[in-house]
């Protein structure tokens, strides 16, 4: 029998979260004359650890899929996804362009070097492209003063049939915690792209879930939002739990107790003896460790659920095991069900917060050795 750990992926939770996003966008509709933005479901990093093919199924109702990796994009096509695909960092070398052409994959163009490559390319069909503005994130994109020139380069390529539909894109640095910084980026975007044709794409999860924000991003026209984390049922905000946003966890990480014992008062558990029992304490050992993707830096006290009862971890997380406090769960025994995060347990965000990180990192870090079960209902 394999170790009793497993990750469960709920496709119905994926569908539910996509609907929740669309409902949130609708609630902001202004006077009926603005069409709801289209949704790129962001499925980079193996769909935030949930599996590309699961995402293709679960987000089948999205308007498009956005990701980073060309091979993942090709796998989406091979899985039967016929809608738009956007590569959020575009392409990296001239040879990529042939693959983009073959599979009808759209790109972000964020630097002059990518235009250089496009100007030498002869794709059989025009490629759709989003020209990226750096409105303040200071990672990728053309600077505001250079944006019009970059867009003109894209339009010249459009004239030559190398590029097809064009759009304008930017990315927010603080949509989760600073409305003023976001308003500033929107203002920079408005000024740098004013009067340019094509669709617009600005909002990540945090911006998408900030009611009404999308309608302030651009005065009109076709808009695409790019939610990622919220579609997996985790929150982009520190102070707003996913459940309060109407989201359902897509991934549930489960395991079982493989041992129980009483830790004598004054005795310690695990590497480094970081937890010493103040009194006799019943401890359970869970078949889950950092080699499964559970964070090693989760301290004693990180929430965890045993037999449906919320309790806490004890001591340092090992490679393959971790300790839990069984005092609140006197009936627990070898074989008892443990939920590390997800449905019926703590949220991945709660585990992440206790460990000094974000839900994104834990979901993406699910280890390949953990067997995945997909639930369609
Ligand atoms: C990852 C990413 C997103 C999605 O971000 P979330 O915070 O997960 O919603 C959107 N746009 C770009 C360019 C990204 O890289």
PDB file of N, CA and C in Angstrom, residues 256-335:
ATOM      1  N   UNK A 256      -3.117  10.560   6.747  1.00  0.00           N
ATOM      2  CA  UNK A 256      -3.618   9.827   7.913  1.00  0.00           C
ATOM      3  C   UNK A 256      -2.556   9.798   8.994  1.00  0.00           C
ATOM      4  N   UNK A 257      -3.024   9.472  10.210  1.00  0.00           N
ATOM      5  CA  UNK A 257      -2.073   9.237  11.294  1.00  0.00           C
ATOM      6  C   UNK A 257      -1.433   7.872  11.064  1.00  0.00           C
ATOM      7  N   UNK A 258      -0.113   7.818  11.217  1.00  0.00           N
ATOM      8  CA  UNK A 258       0.568   6.520  11.109  1.00  0.00           C
ATOM      9  C   UNK A 258       1.145   6.081  12.458  1.00  0.00           C
ATOM     10  N   UNK A 259       0.978   6.929  13.466  1.00  0.00           N
ATOM     11  CA  UNK A 259       1.378   6.531  14.825  1.00  0.00           C
ATOM     12  C   UNK A 259       0.763   7.522  15.819  1.00  0.00           C
ATOM     13  N   UNK A 260       0.537   7.031  17.049  1.00  0.00           N
ATOM     14  CA  UNK A 260       0.162   7.932  18.151  1.00  0.00           C
ATOM     15  C   UNK A 260       0.943   7.481  19.380  1.00  0.00           C
ATOM     16  N   UNK A 261       1.242   8.435  20.245  1.00  0.00           N
ATOM     17  CA  UNK A 261       1.907   8.075  21.501  1.00  0.00           C
ATOM     18  C   UNK A 261       1.759   9.235  22.473  1.00  0.00           C
ATOM     19  N   UNK A 262       2.113   8.982  23.722  1.00  0.00           N
ATOM     20  CA  UNK A 262       2.055  10.058  24.713  1.00  0.00           C
ATOM     21  C   UNK A 262       3.466  10.605  24.924  1.00  0.00           C
ATOM     22  N   UNK A 263       3.581  11.902  24.702  1.00  0.00           N
ATOM     23  CA  UNK A 263       4.845  12.594  24.932  1.00  0.00           C
ATOM     24  C   UNK A 263       4.842  13.003  26.407  1.00  0.00           C
ATOM     25  N   UNK A 264       5.794  12.458  27.165  1.00  0.00           N
ATOM     26  CA  UNK A 264       5.851  12.733  28.609  1.00  0.00           C
ATOM     27  C   UNK A 264       6.177  14.199  28.873  1.00  0.00           C
ATOM     28  N   UNK A 265       5.657  14.729  29.947  1.00  0.00           N
ATOM     29  CA  UNK A 265       5.985  16.099  30.349  1.00  0.00           C
ATOM     30  C   UNK A 265       7.504  16.268  30.343  1.00  0.00           C
ATOM     31  N   UNK A 266       7.964  17.324  29.681  1.00  0.00           N
ATOM     32  CA  UNK A 266       9.406  17.591  29.629  1.00  0.00           C
ATOM     33  C   UNK A 266      10.105  16.944  28.447  1.00  0.00           C
ATOM     34  N   UNK A 267       9.411  16.031  27.733  1.00  0.00           N
ATOM     35  CA  UNK A 267      10.016  15.404  26.550  1.00  0.00           C
ATOM     36  C   UNK A 267       9.731  16.271  25.313  1.00  0.00           C
ATOM     37  N   UNK A 268      10.546  16.087  24.272  1.00  0.00           N
ATOM     38  CA  UNK A 268      10.411  16.901  23.062  1.00  0.00           C
ATOM     39  C   UNK A 268      10.161  16.013  21.866  1.00  0.00           C
ATOM     40  N   UNK A 269       9.621  16.599  20.794  1.00  0.00           N
ATOM     41  CA  UNK A 269       9.293  15.816  19.614  1.00  0.00           C
ATOM     42  C   UNK A 269       9.983  16.370  18.380  1.00  0.00           C
ATOM     43  N   UNK A 270      10.543  15.473  17.577  1.00  0.00           N
ATOM     44  CA  UNK A 270      11.063  15.831  16.261  1.00  0.00           C
ATOM     45  C   UNK A 270      12.456  16.430  16.289  1.00  0.00           C
ATOM     46  N   UNK A 271      12.974  16.696  15.064  1.00  0.00           N
ATOM     47  CA  UNK A 271      14.312  17.293  14.905  1.00  0.00           C
ATOM     48  C   UNK A 271      14.417  18.600  15.678  1.00  0.00           C
ATOM     49  N   UNK A 272      15.527  18.777  16.304  1.00  0.00           N
ATOM     50  CA  UNK A 272      15.841  20.044  16.957  1.00  0.00           C
ATOM     51  C   UNK A 272      15.118  20.258  18.267  1.00  0.00           C
ATOM     52  N   UNK A 273      14.244  19.286  18.630  1.00  0.00           N
ATOM     53  CA  UNK A 273      13.499  19.413  19.903  1.00  0.00           C
ATOM     54  C   UNK A 273      12.866  20.793  20.040  1.00  0.00           C
ATOM     55  N   UNK A 274      12.186  21.254  18.991  1.00  0.00           N
ATOM     56  CA  UNK A 274      11.641  22.616  19.053  1.00  0.00           C
ATOM     57  C   UNK A 274      10.368  22.691  19.883  1.00  0.00           C
ATOM     58  N   UNK A 275       9.732  21.542  20.152  1.00  0.00           N
ATOM     59  CA  UNK A 275       8.553  21.560  21.029  1.00  0.00           C
ATOM     60  C   UNK A 275       8.779  20.615  22.198  1.00  0.00           C
ATOM     61  N   UNK A 276       8.635  21.134  23.385  1.00  0.00           N
ATOM     62  CA  UNK A 276       8.753  20.345  24.611  1.00  0.00           C
ATOM     63  C   UNK A 276       7.407  20.357  25.319  1.00  0.00           C
ATOM     64  N   UNK A 277       6.891  19.172  25.660  1.00  0.00           N
ATOM     65  CA  UNK A 277       5.556  19.080  26.268  1.00  0.00           C
ATOM     66  C   UNK A 277       5.579  19.631  27.699  1.00  0.00           C
ATOM     67  N   UNK A 278       4.673  20.582  28.000  1.00  0.00           N
ATOM     68  CA  UNK A 278       4.613  21.111  29.365  1.00  0.00           C
ATOM     69  C   UNK A 278       3.991  20.083  30.323  1.00  0.00           C
ATOM     70  N   UNK A 279       3.184  19.179  29.776  1.00  0.00           N
ATOM     71  CA  UNK A 279       2.570  18.095  30.560  1.00  0.00           C
ATOM     72  C   UNK A 279       2.414  16.907  29.616  1.00  0.00           C
ATOM     73  N   UNK A 280       2.025  15.768  30.131  1.00  0.00           N
ATOM     74  CA  UNK A 280       1.841  14.608  29.247  1.00  0.00           C
ATOM     75  C   UNK A 280       0.881  14.998  28.113  1.00  0.00           C
ATOM     76  N   UNK A 281       1.292  14.758  26.877  1.00  0.00           N
ATOM     77  CA  UNK A 281       0.523  15.219  25.713  1.00  0.00           C
ATOM     78  C   UNK A 281       0.441  14.098  24.685  1.00  0.00           C
ATOM     79  N   UNK A 282      -0.774  13.805  24.210  1.00  0.00           N
ATOM     80  CA  UNK A 282      -0.899  12.770  23.191  1.00  0.00           C
ATOM     81  C   UNK A 282      -0.555  13.366  21.825  1.00  0.00           C
ATOM     82  N   UNK A 283       0.361  12.709  21.142  1.00  0.00           N
ATOM     83  CA  UNK A 283       0.869  13.209  19.864  1.00  0.00           C
ATOM     84  C   UNK A 283       0.522  12.215  18.765  1.00  0.00           C
ATOM     85  N   UNK A 284       0.112  12.743  17.612  1.00  0.00           N
ATOM     86  CA  UNK A 284      -0.085  11.905  16.434  1.00  0.00           C
ATOM     87  C   UNK A 284       1.012  12.199  15.420  1.00  0.00           C
ATOM     88  N   UNK A 285       1.381  11.194  14.647  1.00  0.00           N
ATOM     89  CA  UNK A 285       2.366  11.387  13.582  1.00  0.00           C
ATOM     90  C   UNK A 285       1.640  11.230  12.241  1.00  0.00           C
ATOM     91  N   UNK A 286       1.729  12.270  11.413  1.00  0.00           N
ATOM     92  CA  UNK A 286       1.018  12.319  10.133  1.00  0.00           C
ATOM     93  C   UNK A 286       1.985  12.000   8.999  1.00  0.00           C
ATOM     94  N   UNK A 287       1.519  11.210   8.037  1.00  0.00           N
ATOM     95  CA  UNK A 287       2.336  10.902   6.861  1.00  0.00           C
ATOM     96  C   UNK A 287       2.274  12.071   5.884  1.00  0.00           C
ATOM     97  N   UNK A 288       3.000  13.125   6.228  1.00  0.00           N
ATOM     98  CA  UNK A 288       3.116  14.296   5.341  1.00  0.00           C
ATOM     99  C   UNK A 288       4.297  15.106   5.831  1.00  0.00           C
ATOM    100  N   UNK A 289       5.159  15.506   4.923  1.00  0.00           N
ATOM    101  CA  UNK A 289       6.319  16.297   5.322  1.00  0.00           C
ATOM    102  C   UNK A 289       6.683  17.280   4.219  1.00  0.00           C
ATOM    103  N   UNK A 290       7.849  17.893   4.382  1.00  0.00           N
ATOM    104  CA  UNK A 290       8.188  18.922   3.386  1.00  0.00           C
ATOM    105  C   UNK A 290       8.477  18.336   2.021  1.00  0.00           C
ATOM    106  N   UNK A 291       8.806  17.042   1.945  1.00  0.00           N
ATOM    107  CA  UNK A 291       9.015  16.436   0.627  1.00  0.00           C
ATOM    108  C   UNK A 291       7.680  16.203  -0.097  1.00  0.00           C
ATOM    109  N   UNK A 292       6.572  16.447   0.608  1.00  0.00           N
ATOM    110  CA  UNK A 292       5.251  16.397  -0.039  1.00  0.00           C
ATOM    111  C   UNK A 292       4.786  17.798  -0.435  1.00  0.00           C
ATOM    112  N   UNK A 293       5.514  18.803   0.013  1.00  0.00           N
ATOM    113  CA  UNK A 293       5.135  20.180  -0.285  1.00  0.00           C
ATOM    114  C   UNK A 293       4.602  20.933   0.924  1.00  0.00           C
ATOM    115  N   UNK A 294       4.523  20.265   2.078  1.00  0.00           N
ATOM    116  CA  UNK A 294       4.103  20.973   3.283  1.00  0.00           C
ATOM    117  C   UNK A 294       5.285  21.851   3.731  1.00  0.00           C
ATOM    118  N   UNK A 295       5.012  23.112   4.144  1.00  0.00           N
ATOM    119  CA  UNK A 295       6.146  24.007   4.422  1.00  0.00           C
ATOM    120  C   UNK A 295       6.946  23.593   5.656  1.00  0.00           C
ATOM    121  N   UNK A 296       8.259  23.460   5.505  1.00  0.00           N
ATOM    122  CA  UNK A 296       9.112  23.079   6.625  1.00  0.00           C
ATOM    123  C   UNK A 296       9.111  24.143   7.708  1.00  0.00           C
ATOM    124  N   UNK A 297       8.904  25.396   7.298  1.00  0.00           N
ATOM    125  CA  UNK A 297       8.941  26.487   8.283  1.00  0.00           C
ATOM    126  C   UNK A 297       7.609  26.678   9.006  1.00  0.00           C
ATOM    127  N   UNK A 298       6.637  25.759   8.814  1.00  0.00           N
ATOM    128  CA  UNK A 298       5.397  25.836   9.605  1.00  0.00           C
ATOM    129  C   UNK A 298       5.765  25.622  11.076  1.00  0.00           C
ATOM    130  N   UNK A 299       5.454  26.585  11.946  1.00  0.00           N
ATOM    131  CA  UNK A 299       5.863  26.446  13.346  1.00  0.00           C
ATOM    132  C   UNK A 299       4.863  25.605  14.134  1.00  0.00           C
ATOM    133  N   UNK A 300       5.240  25.173  15.319  1.00  0.00           N
ATOM    134  CA  UNK A 300       4.281  24.577  16.252  1.00  0.00           C
ATOM    135  C   UNK A 300       3.071  25.503  16.329  1.00  0.00           C
ATOM    136  N   UNK A 301       1.874  24.902  16.235  1.00  0.00           N
ATOM    137  CA  UNK A 301       0.661  25.715  16.321  1.00  0.00           C
ATOM    138  C   UNK A 301      -0.004  25.946  14.977  1.00  0.00           C
ATOM    139  N   UNK A 302       0.625  25.505  13.889  1.00  0.00           N
ATOM    140  CA  UNK A 302       0.001  25.661  12.568  1.00  0.00           C
ATOM    141  C   UNK A 302      -1.286  24.822  12.534  1.00  0.00           C
ATOM    142  N   UNK A 303      -2.406  25.404  12.065  1.00  0.00           N
ATOM    143  CA  UNK A 303      -3.672  24.667  12.102  1.00  0.00           C
ATOM    144  C   UNK A 303      -3.671  23.434  11.202  1.00  0.00           C
ATOM    145  N   UNK A 304      -4.310  22.378  11.692  1.00  0.00           N
ATOM    146  CA  UNK A 304      -4.401  21.112  10.966  1.00  0.00           C
ATOM    147  C   UNK A 304      -5.621  20.395  11.521  1.00  0.00           C
ATOM    148  N   UNK A 305      -6.256  19.562  10.700  1.00  0.00           N
ATOM    149  CA  UNK A 305      -7.513  18.946  11.119  1.00  0.00           C
ATOM    150  C   UNK A 305      -7.348  17.427  11.220  1.00  0.00           C
ATOM    151  N   UNK A 306      -7.750  16.848  12.365  1.00  0.00           N
ATOM    152  CA  UNK A 306      -7.684  15.396  12.567  1.00  0.00           C
ATOM    153  C   UNK A 306      -9.086  14.899  12.916  1.00  0.00           C
ATOM    154  N   UNK A 307      -9.569  13.917  12.169  1.00  0.00           N
ATOM    155  CA  UNK A 307     -10.923  13.387  12.395  1.00  0.00           C
ATOM    156  C   UNK A 307     -11.963  14.501  12.500  1.00  0.00           C
ATOM    157  N   UNK A 308     -11.819  15.515  11.662  1.00  0.00           N
ATOM    158  CA  UNK A 308     -12.803  16.602  11.633  1.00  0.00           C
ATOM    159  C   UNK A 308     -12.644  17.616  12.745  1.00  0.00           C
ATOM    160  N   UNK A 309     -11.610  17.481  13.572  1.00  0.00           N
ATOM    161  CA  UNK A 309     -11.408  18.418  14.677  1.00  0.00           C
ATOM    162  C   UNK A 309     -10.159  19.256  14.401  1.00  0.00           C
ATOM    163  N   UNK A 310     -10.297  20.579  14.533  1.00  0.00           N
ATOM    164  CA  UNK A 310      -9.152  21.451  14.284  1.00  0.00           C
ATOM    165  C   UNK A 310      -8.176  21.360  15.454  1.00  0.00           C
ATOM    166  N   UNK A 311      -6.917  21.092  15.146  1.00  0.00           N
ATOM    167  CA  UNK A 311      -5.895  21.075  16.175  1.00  0.00           C
ATOM    168  C   UNK A 311      -4.651  21.758  15.620  1.00  0.00           C
ATOM    169  N   UNK A 312      -3.455  21.404  16.094  1.00  0.00           N
ATOM    170  CA  UNK A 312      -2.243  22.152  15.712  1.00  0.00           C
ATOM    171  C   UNK A 312      -1.068  21.205  15.530  1.00  0.00           C
ATOM    172  N   UNK A 313      -0.114  21.664  14.739  1.00  0.00           N
ATOM    173  CA  UNK A 313       1.107  20.876  14.579  1.00  0.00           C
ATOM    174  C   UNK A 313       1.971  21.049  15.819  1.00  0.00           C
ATOM    175  N   UNK A 314       2.840  20.064  16.066  1.00  0.00           N
ATOM    176  CA  UNK A 314       3.792  20.132  17.181  1.00  0.00           C
ATOM    177  C   UNK A 314       5.184  19.813  16.656  1.00  0.00           C
ATOM    178  N   UNK A 315       6.141  20.685  16.953  1.00  0.00           N
ATOM    179  CA  UNK A 315       7.534  20.409  16.600  1.00  0.00           C
ATOM    180  C   UNK A 315       7.837  20.716  15.144  1.00  0.00           C
ATOM    181  N   UNK A 316       9.053  20.383  14.744  1.00  0.00           N
ATOM    182  CA  UNK A 316       9.523  20.711  13.396  1.00  0.00           C
ATOM    183  C   UNK A 316       8.942  19.739  12.372  1.00  0.00           C
ATOM    184  N   UNK A 317       8.677  20.261  11.173  1.00  0.00           N
ATOM    185  CA  UNK A 317       8.184  19.429  10.071  1.00  0.00           C
ATOM    186  C   UNK A 317       9.366  18.620   9.524  1.00  0.00           C
ATOM    187  N   UNK A 318       9.221  17.296   9.440  1.00  0.00           N
ATOM    188  CA  UNK A 318      10.272  16.456   8.859  1.00  0.00           C
ATOM    189  C   UNK A 318      10.056  16.308   7.358  1.00  0.00           C
ATOM    190  N   UNK A 319      10.937  15.572   6.734  1.00  0.00           N
ATOM    191  CA  UNK A 319      10.801  15.351   5.287  1.00  0.00           C
ATOM    192  C   UNK A 319       9.515  14.591   4.968  1.00  0.00           C
ATOM    193  N   UNK A 320       9.185  13.588   5.767  1.00  0.00           N
ATOM    194  CA  UNK A 320       8.064  12.696   5.435  1.00  0.00           C
ATOM    195  C   UNK A 320       6.967  12.657   6.488  1.00  0.00           C
ATOM    196  N   UNK A 321       7.164  13.350   7.600  1.00  0.00           N
ATOM    197  CA  UNK A 321       6.231  13.266   8.727  1.00  0.00           C
ATOM    198  C   UNK A 321       6.108  14.598   9.417  1.00  0.00           C
ATOM    199  N   UNK A 322       5.009  14.733  10.152  1.00  0.00           N
ATOM    200  CA  UNK A 322       4.886  15.879  11.054  1.00  0.00           C
ATOM    201  C   UNK A 322       4.055  15.447  12.265  1.00  0.00           C
ATOM    202  N   UNK A 323       4.225  16.168  13.365  1.00  0.00           N
ATOM    203  CA  UNK A 323       3.520  15.832  14.604  1.00  0.00           C
ATOM    204  C   UNK A 323       2.304  16.717  14.811  1.00  0.00           C
ATOM    205  N   UNK A 324       1.270  16.138  15.427  1.00  0.00           N
ATOM    206  CA  UNK A 324       0.065  16.920  15.754  1.00  0.00           C
ATOM    207  C   UNK A 324      -0.330  16.676  17.205  1.00  0.00           C
ATOM    208  N   UNK A 325      -0.992  17.675  17.766  1.00  0.00           N
ATOM    209  CA  UNK A 325      -1.496  17.618  19.133  1.00  0.00           C
ATOM    210  C   UNK A 325      -2.845  16.893  19.124  1.00  0.00           C
ATOM    211  N   UNK A 326      -2.907  15.755  19.810  1.00  0.00           N
ATOM    212  CA  UNK A 326      -4.166  14.987  19.814  1.00  0.00           C
ATOM    213  C   UNK A 326      -5.010  15.254  21.061  1.00  0.00           C
ATOM    214  N   UNK A 327      -4.586  16.164  21.917  1.00  0.00           N
ATOM    215  CA  UNK A 327      -5.399  16.441  23.108  1.00  0.00           C
ATOM    216  C   UNK A 327      -6.842  16.831  22.767  1.00  0.00           C
ATOM    217  N   UNK A 328      -7.061  17.648  21.707  1.00  0.00           N
ATOM    218  CA  UNK A 328      -8.457  17.980  21.369  1.00  0.00           C
ATOM    219  C   UNK A 328      -9.191  16.832  20.661  1.00  0.00           C
ATOM    220  N   UNK A 329      -8.489  15.750  20.319  1.00  0.00           N
ATOM    221  CA  UNK A 329      -9.100  14.655  19.535  1.00  0.00           C
ATOM    222  C   UNK A 329      -8.822  13.327  20.240  1.00  0.00           C
ATOM    223  N   UNK A 330      -9.423  13.099  21.396  1.00  0.00           N
ATOM    224  CA  UNK A 330      -9.052  11.917  22.174  1.00  0.00           C
ATOM    225  C   UNK A 330      -9.327  10.601  21.447  1.00  0.00           C
ATOM    226  N   UNK A 331     -10.286  10.609  20.524  1.00  0.00           N
ATOM    227  CA  UNK A 331     -10.612   9.357  19.828  1.00  0.00           C
ATOM    228  C   UNK A 331      -9.676   9.040  18.682  1.00  0.00           C
ATOM    229  N   UNK A 332      -8.754   9.914  18.354  1.00  0.00           N
ATOM    230  CA  UNK A 332      -7.899   9.704  17.182  1.00  0.00           C
ATOM    231  C   UNK A 332      -6.982   8.505  17.386  1.00  0.00           C
ATOM    232  N   UNK A 333      -6.737   7.780  16.298  1.00  0.00           N
ATOM    233  CA  UNK A 333      -5.915   6.579  16.362  1.00  0.00           C
ATOM    234  C   UNK A 333      -5.194   6.423  15.026  1.00  0.00           C
ATOM    235  N   UNK A 334      -4.292   5.449  14.960  1.00  0.00           N
ATOM    236  CA  UNK A 334      -3.636   5.175  13.681  1.00  0.00           C
ATOM    237  C   UNK A 334      -4.715   4.975  12.618  1.00  0.00           C
ATOM    238  N   UNK A 335      -4.562   5.640  11.485  1.00  0.00           N
ATOM    239  CA  UNK A 335      -5.558   5.555  10.421  1.00  0.00           C
ATOM    240  C   UNK A 335      -6.521   6.734  10.409  1.00  0.00           C
TER     241      UNK A 335
END
